[in-house]
Structure formats: structure tokens, C-alpha cells
């Protein structure tokens, strides 16, 4: 019912920037809260950032706070993840996710809250 298509991944030097995009289709975008997760080799999938349906509240993991910014453009049915000051430890496959639900902060930071997932896009930070 919801399809998510990610783009913007690639190879970047440490200290550089990338912007990931996730375009949603299949239902009303404004009815979906959106999140970004990542998974590095040998590690569990971890929360990165999330934004509520209205865009009024955002959440970030401690490891990316101050460096990454999540935003959404409901007119374009797209959520973005602006990644600045990238570090080698940011290297991972990044996944876009969507949920029609809502709750407290712990809801948005849990992968179990999200019903729809993108295919993932590789981000590699070299040093």
C-alpha cells in the first residue's frame, strides 16, 4: 500500500555531506510519520532519525544529533536526511521507513513501529 524509494547514497570523504531522499507513494503522505534507520556490517539495525506526520517534532540518535537533519516536504511526498560532518562510523545501509501510527518518543525510535520500508541505500564514508 505504501512504496518507498530511496536515493542519494554514495561514497563521500570524512567530513563531507550527503542528502538522502525517500519518495513515498500509495497513500496520503501527510498521514505517515517517517523514519531513517541504518545497518552497518555485523551490527543490528539502528535508529537514526524520525519526523512526525506534521513535521513538528523530530527525533535523533545521540550519535547523529547535531550533524544530521531530517525534514519532509509533503507537497513532494518526500522525506530527506541531510547528513553533514560524516564520519567513517556512519558507513551503513540507510533505510527509509513509514508508519501510520503515532505515540511517544520511544515509538518513533523503534523499528517495530514501522510497517513500510524502502530498499536501502548504501552510504560509505572514507578516511
Coordinates of N, CA, C and O in Angstrom, one line a residue:
X1 N 0.8 -1.2 0.0 CA 0.0 0.0 0.0 C 0.9 1.3 0.0 O 0.5 2.3 -0.6
X2 N 2.0 1.2 0.6 CA 3.0 2.3 0.7 C 4.3 1.8 0.0 O 4.8 0.8 0.4
X3 N 4.7 2.5 -0.9 CA 6.0 2.3 -1.6 C 7.0 3.4 -1.3 O 6.6 4.6 -1.4
X4 N 8.2 3.0 -0.9 CA 9.2 4.0 -0.6 C 10.4 3.8 -1.5 O 10.9 2.6 -1.6
X5 N 10.9 4.8 -2.1 CA 12.0 4.8 -3.0 C 13.1 5.7 -2.5 O 12.9 6.9 -2.5
X6 N 14.3 5.2 -2.2 CA 15.3 6.0 -1.6 C 16.4 6.3 -2.7 O 16.5 5.6 -3.7
X7 N 17.0 7.5 -2.5 CA 18.1 7.9 -3.4 C 19.1 8.8 -2.6 O 18.7 9.2 -1.6
X8 N 20.2 9.0 -3.2 CA 21.2 9.9 -2.6 C 22.4 9.3 -1.9 O 23.3 10.0 -1.6
X9 N 22.4 8.0 -1.8 CA 23.5 7.3 -1.2 C 24.8 7.4 -2.1 O 24.7 7.7 -3.3
X10 N 25.9 7.1 -1.5 CA 27.1 7.1 -2.3 C 28.3 7.1 -1.4 O 28.3 6.8 -0.2
X11 N 29.5 7.4 -2.1 CA 30.8 7.4 -1.4 C 31.1 8.9 -1.1 O 31.1 9.7 -2.0
X12 N 31.6 9.2 0.1 CA 31.9 10.5 0.4 C 33.1 10.4 1.4 O 33.3 9.5 2.1
X13 N 34.0 11.5 1.4 CA 35.1 11.5 2.3 C 34.6 12.0 3.7 O 33.6 12.7 3.8
X14 N 35.4 11.6 4.7 CA 35.1 12.0 6.0 C 35.0 13.5 6.1 O 35.9 14.2 5.5
X15 N 34.0 14.0 6.8 CA 33.8 15.5 6.9 C 32.9 16.0 5.8 O 32.5 17.2 5.9
X16 N 32.6 15.2 4.8 CA 31.7 15.6 3.8 C 30.2 15.5 4.1 O 29.9 15.2 5.2
X17 N 29.4 15.8 3.1 CA 28.0 15.8 3.3 C 27.3 15.0 2.2 O 27.7 14.9 1.1
X18 N 26.1 14.4 2.5 CA 25.2 13.8 1.6 C 23.8 14.1 2.0 O 23.5 14.3 3.2
X19 N 22.9 14.1 1.1 CA 21.5 14.2 1.4 C 20.7 13.1 0.8 O 20.7 12.8 -0.4
X20 N 20.1 12.3 1.6 CA 19.3 11.2 1.2 C 17.8 11.6 1.0 O 17.3 12.5 1.8
X21 N 17.2 11.0 0.0 CA 15.8 11.3 -0.2 C 15.0 10.0 -0.2 O 15.5 9.0 -0.6
X22 N 13.7 10.1 0.2 CA 12.8 9.0 0.2 C 11.5 9.5 -0.3 O 10.8 10.3 0.4
X23 N 11.1 9.0 -1.4 CA 9.8 9.4 -2.0 C 8.8 8.3 -1.7 O 9.0 7.1 -2.0
X24 N 7.6 8.7 -1.2 CA 6.6 7.8 -0.9 C 5.4 7.9 -1.8 O 5.1 9.0 -2.3
X25 N 4.8 6.8 -2.0 CA 3.5 6.8 -2.8 C 2.6 5.7 -2.3 O 3.1 4.8 -1.5
X26 N 1.4 5.7 -2.7 CA 0.4 4.7 -2.4 C -0.6 5.1 -1.3 O -1.7 4.4 -1.2
X27 N -0.4 6.1 -0.6 CA -1.3 6.7 0.3 C -1.0 8.1 0.7 O 0.1 8.6 0.2
X28 N -1.8 8.8 1.4 CA -1.6 10.1 1.8 C -0.3 10.3 2.6 O -0.2 9.8 3.7
X29 N 0.7 11.0 2.0 CA 1.9 11.1 2.7 C 1.8 11.8 4.0 O 2.5 11.5 5.0
X30 N 1.0 12.8 4.1 CA 0.8 13.6 5.4 C 0.3 12.7 6.5 O 0.4 13.1 7.7
X31 N -0.2 11.6 6.2 CA -0.7 10.7 7.2 C 0.3 9.7 7.8 O 0.0 8.8 8.5
X32 N 1.6 9.9 7.3 CA 2.7 9.0 7.7 C 3.7 9.7 8.5 O 4.2 10.7 8.0
X33 N 4.1 9.1 9.6 CA 5.4 9.5 10.2 C 6.5 8.8 9.5 O 6.3 7.6 9.1
X34 N 7.7 9.4 9.4 CA 8.8 8.8 8.7 C 10.0 8.7 9.5 O 10.3 9.5 10.4
X35 N 10.8 7.7 9.2 CA 12.0 7.5 10.0 C 13.1 7.0 9.1 O 12.9 6.5 7.9
X36 N 14.3 7.2 9.6 CA 15.5 6.7 8.9 C 16.2 5.7 9.9 O 16.4 6.1 11.1
X37 N 16.6 4.6 9.4 CA 17.4 3.6 10.2 C 18.7 3.3 9.3 O 18.7 3.5 8.1
X38 N 19.6 2.7 10.0 CA 20.8 2.2 9.3 C 21.3 0.9 9.8 O 21.1 0.6 11.0
X39 N 22.1 0.2 9.0 CA 22.6 -1.1 9.4 C 24.0 -1.2 8.8 O 24.2 -1.2 7.6
X40 N 25.0 -1.3 9.7 CA 26.4 -1.5 9.3 C 26.7 -3.0 9.4 O 26.0 -3.7 10.1
X41 N 27.7 -3.4 8.6 CA 28.1 -4.8 8.6 C 28.4 -5.3 10.0 O 29.1 -4.7 10.8
X42 N 27.8 -6.4 10.4 CA 28.0 -7.0 11.7 C 27.2 -6.4 12.8 O 27.5 -6.7 14.0
X43 N 26.4 -5.4 12.5 CA 25.7 -4.7 13.6 C 24.2 -4.8 13.4 O 23.7 -5.0 12.3
X44 N 23.4 -4.5 14.4 CA 22.0 -4.5 14.4 C 21.5 -3.2 13.7 O 22.2 -2.2 13.6
X45 N 20.3 -3.3 13.1 CA 19.8 -2.1 12.5 C 19.5 -1.1 13.6 O 18.9 -1.5 14.7
X46 N 19.8 0.2 13.4 CA 19.7 1.1 14.5 C 19.0 2.4 14.0 O 19.0 2.7 12.8
X47 N 18.3 3.0 15.0 CA 17.5 4.2 14.7 C 18.5 5.4 14.4 O 19.5 5.5 15.0
X48 N 18.1 6.2 13.4 CA 18.9 7.4 13.1 C 18.1 8.7 13.4 O 18.5 9.5 14.1
X49 N 16.9 8.8 12.7 CA 16.1 10.0 12.9 C 14.7 9.7 12.5 O 14.4 8.7 11.8
X50 N 13.8 10.5 13.0 CA 12.3 10.4 12.7 C 11.7 11.7 12.7 O 12.2 12.7 13.4
X51 N 10.6 11.8 12.0 CA 9.8 13.0 12.0 C 8.3 12.7 12.0 O 7.9 11.7 11.3
X52 N 7.5 13.4 12.8 CA 6.1 13.2 12.9 C 5.4 13.5 11.7 O 5.9 14.2 10.8
X53 N 4.1 13.2 11.7 CA 3.3 13.4 10.5 C 3.2 14.9 10.1 O 3.2 15.3 8.9
X54 N 3.1 15.7 11.2 CA 3.0 17.2 10.9 C 4.4 17.8 10.6 O 4.4 18.9 10.2
X55 N 5.4 17.1 10.9 CA 6.7 17.6 10.8 C 7.2 18.5 12.0 O 8.2 19.1 11.9
X56 N 6.3 18.6 13.0 CA 6.6 19.5 14.1 C 7.5 19.0 15.1 O 8.1 19.7 15.9
X57 N 7.8 17.7 15.1 CA 8.7 17.0 16.1 C 9.6 16.1 15.4 O 9.2 15.3 14.5
X58 N 10.9 16.2 15.7 CA 11.9 15.4 15.2 C 12.6 14.7 16.3 O 12.7 15.1 17.4
X59 N 13.2 13.5 16.0 CA 14.0 12.7 16.9 C 15.3 12.3 16.3 O 15.3 12.0 15.1
X60 N 16.3 12.2 17.0 CA 17.6 11.8 16.5 C 18.3 10.9 17.5 O 18.2 11.0 18.7
X61 N 19.1 10.0 17.0 CA 20.0 9.2 17.9 C 21.1 10.1 18.4 O 21.5 11.1 17.7
X62 N 21.7 9.8 19.5 CA 22.7 10.6 20.1 C 24.0 10.7 19.1 O 24.7 11.7 19.1
X63 N 24.2 9.6 18.4 CA 25.4 9.6 17.5 C 25.3 10.5 16.4 O 26.4 10.9 15.8
X64 N 24.1 11.0 16.0 CA 24.0 11.8 14.8 C 23.5 13.2 15.1 O 23.5 14.1 14.3
X65 N 23.0 13.4 16.3 CA 22.4 14.7 16.7 C 23.5 15.8 16.5 O 24.6 15.7 16.9
X66 N 23.0 16.9 15.9 CA 23.9 18.0 15.6 C 24.5 17.9 14.3 O 25.1 18.9 13.8
X67 N 24.5 16.7 13.6 CA 25.1 16.5 12.3 C 24.1 16.2 11.3 O 24.3 16.6 10.1
X68 N 23.1 15.5 11.6 CA 22.1 15.1 10.6 C 20.8 15.9 10.9 O 20.5 16.2 12.0
X69 N 20.0 16.1 9.8 CA 18.7 16.8 9.9 C 17.7 16.1 9.1 O 17.9 15.8 7.9
X70 N 16.6 15.7 9.7 CA 15.5 15.1 9.0 C 14.5 16.2 8.7 O 14.2 17.0 9.5
X71 N 13.9 16.1 7.5 CA 12.9 17.1 7.1 C 11.9 16.4 6.1 O 12.2 15.3 5.6
X72 N 10.8 17.0 5.9 CA 9.8 16.5 4.9 C 9.2 17.6 4.1 O 9.1 18.7 4.6
X73 N 8.9 17.2 2.9 CA 8.2 18.1 2.0 C 6.9 17.4 1.6 O 6.9 16.6 0.7
X74 N 5.8 17.7 2.3 CA 4.6 17.0 2.0 C 4.0 17.2 0.6 O 3.4 16.4 0.0
X75 N 4.3 18.4 0.0 CA 3.9 18.7 -1.3 C 4.6 17.7 -2.3 O 4.1 17.5 -3.4
X76 N 5.8 17.2 -2.0 CA 6.5 16.3 -2.9 C 6.5 14.9 -2.4 O 7.2 14.0 -3.0
X77 N 5.8 14.6 -1.3 CA 5.7 13.3 -0.7 C 7.1 12.7 -0.5 O 7.4 11.5 -0.7
X78 N 8.0 13.5 0.1 CA 9.4 13.2 0.2 C 9.9 13.5 1.6 O 9.6 14.6 2.1
X79 N 10.7 12.6 2.2 CA 11.4 12.9 3.4 C 12.9 12.9 3.1 O 13.4 12.2 2.2
X80 N 13.6 13.8 3.8 CA 15.1 13.9 3.5 C 15.9 13.7 4.8 O 15.4 13.8 5.9
X81 N 17.1 13.2 4.6 CA 18.1 13.2 5.6 C 19.3 13.9 5.2 O 20.1 13.4 4.3
X82 N 19.5 15.1 5.7 CA 20.7 15.8 5.4 C 21.8 15.4 6.4 O 21.6 15.5 7.6
X83 N 22.9 14.9 5.8 CA 24.0 14.3 6.7 C 25.2 15.2 6.4 O 25.8 15.2 5.3
X84 N 25.7 15.8 7.5 CA 26.9 16.7 7.5 C 27.9 16.1 8.4 O 27.6 15.3 9.3
X85 N 29.2 16.6 8.2 CA 30.3 16.1 9.0 C 30.3 14.6 9.2 O 30.5 14.1 10.2
X86 N 30.2 14.0 8.0 CA 30.2 12.5 8.0 C 31.4 11.9 8.6 O 32.5 12.4 8.3
X87 N 31.3 10.8 9.3 CA 32.4 10.0 9.9 C 32.4 8.6 9.3 O 31.4 8.1 8.9
X88 N 33.5 8.0 9.3 CA 33.6 6.6 8.8 C 32.6 5.7 9.5 O 32.1 4.7 8.9
X89 N 32.3 5.9 10.8 CA 31.3 5.1 11.5 C 29.9 5.3 11.1 O 29.0 4.5 11.5
X90 N 29.7 6.3 10.2 CA 28.4 6.5 9.6 C 28.1 5.5 8.4 O 27.0 5.5 7.9
X91 N 29.2 4.8 8.0 CA 29.0 3.9 6.9 C 28.0 2.8 7.2 O 28.1 2.1 8.2
X92 N 27.0 2.7 6.4 CA 26.0 1.7 6.6 C 25.0 1.7 5.4 O 25.1 2.6 4.5
X93 N 24.1 0.8 5.4 CA 22.9 0.9 4.5 C 21.9 1.6 5.2 O 21.5 1.3 6.4
X94 N 21.4 2.7 4.6 CA 20.4 3.5 5.2 C 19.0 3.2 4.7 O 18.8 3.1 3.5
X95 N 18.0 3.0 5.6 CA 16.7 2.6 5.2 C 15.7 3.7 5.6 O 15.7 4.2 6.7
X96 N 14.8 4.0 4.7 CA 13.7 4.8 4.9 C 12.5 4.0 5.4 O 12.3 2.8 4.9
X97 N 11.7 4.5 6.3 CA 10.6 3.7 6.9 C 9.4 4.6 7.1 O 9.6 5.8 7.4
X98 N 8.2 4.1 7.1 CA 7.0 4.9 7.3 C 6.0 4.1 8.2 O 5.9 2.9 8.2
X99 N 5.3 4.9 9.0 CA 4.3 4.3 9.9 C 3.0 5.3 9.9 O 3.2 6.5 9.9
X100 N 1.9 4.7 9.9 CA 0.6 5.4 10.0 C 0.3 5.7 11.5 O -0.7 6.4 11.8
X101 N 1.1 5.2 12.4 CA 0.8 5.3 13.8 C 1.4 6.5 14.4 O 2.1 7.3 13.7
X102 N 1.2 6.7 15.7 CA 1.8 7.7 16.5 C 1.9 7.3 17.9 O 1.2 6.4 18.4
X103 N 2.8 8.0 18.7 CA 2.9 7.7 20.1 C 4.0 8.6 20.7 O 4.2 9.7 20.3
X104 N 4.6 8.1 21.8 CA 5.6 8.8 22.5 C 6.9 8.6 21.7 O 7.0 8.0 20.7
X105 N 8.0 9.3 22.2 CA 9.2 9.3 21.5 C 9.8 7.9 21.3 O 10.4 7.6 20.3
X106 N 9.5 7.0 22.3 CA 10.0 5.6 22.1 C 9.4 4.9 21.0 O 9.9 3.9 20.4
X107 N 8.2 5.3 20.6 CA 7.5 4.7 19.5 C 8.3 4.9 18.2 O 8.5 4.0 17.4
X108 N 8.7 6.2 18.0 CA 9.3 6.5 16.7 C 10.8 6.0 16.6 O 11.3 5.9 15.5
X109 N 11.4 5.7 17.7 CA 12.8 5.2 17.6 C 12.9 3.7 17.5 O 14.0 3.2 17.4
X110 N 11.8 3.0 17.5 CA 11.7 1.6 17.4 C 11.4 1.2 16.0 O 10.4 1.6 15.4
X111 N 12.2 0.3 15.4 CA 11.9 -0.2 14.1 C 10.6 -1.0 14.0 O 10.0 -1.0 12.9
X112 N 10.2 -1.5 15.1 CA 8.9 -2.3 15.1 C 7.7 -1.4 14.9 O 6.6 -1.9 14.6
X113 N 7.8 -0.1 15.0 CA 6.7 0.8 14.8 C 6.4 1.0 13.3 O 5.3 1.4 13.0
X114 N 7.3 0.7 12.5 CA 7.2 1.0 11.1 C 6.8 -0.2 10.2 O 7.4 -1.3 10.3
X115 N 5.7 0.0 9.5 CA 5.2 -1.0 8.7 C 5.7 -1.1 7.2 O 5.6 -2.1 6.6
X116 N 6.3 0.0 6.8 CA 6.8 0.1 5.4 C 8.2 0.5 5.4 O 8.6 1.4 6.1
X117 N 9.0 -0.1 4.5 CA 10.4 0.1 4.4 C 10.9 0.2 3.0 O 10.3 -0.4 2.1
X118 N 11.8 1.1 2.8 CA 12.5 1.2 1.5 C 13.5 0.1 1.3 O 13.7 -0.8 2.1
X119 N 14.1 0.1 0.1 CA 15.1 -0.9 -0.3 C 16.5 -0.7 0.3 O 17.3 -1.7 0.3
X120 N 16.7 0.4 0.9 CA 18.0 0.7 1.4 C 19.0 1.4 0.4 O 18.9 1.0 -0.8
X121 N 19.8 2.3 0.9 CA 20.8 2.9 0.0 C 22.1 2.9 0.8 O 22.2 3.3 2.0
X122 N 23.2 2.6 0.1 CA 24.5 2.5 0.7 C 25.1 3.8 0.9 O 25.2 4.6 -0.1
X123 N 25.6 4.1 2.1 CA 26.4 5.3 2.4 C 27.8 4.8 2.9 O 27.9 4.1 3.8
X124 N 28.8 5.2 2.2 CA 30.2 4.8 2.5 C 31.0 6.1 2.8 O 31.1 6.9 1.9
X125 N 31.6 6.2 4.0 CA 32.4 7.3 4.3 C 33.8 6.9 4.4 O 34.2 6.0 5.3
X126 N 34.7 7.4 3.6 CA 36.1 7.0 3.6 C 36.9 7.9 4.4 O 36.6 9.1 4.7
X127 N 38.1 7.4 4.8 CA 39.0 8.2 5.6 C 40.5 7.8 5.3 O 40.7 6.6 4.9

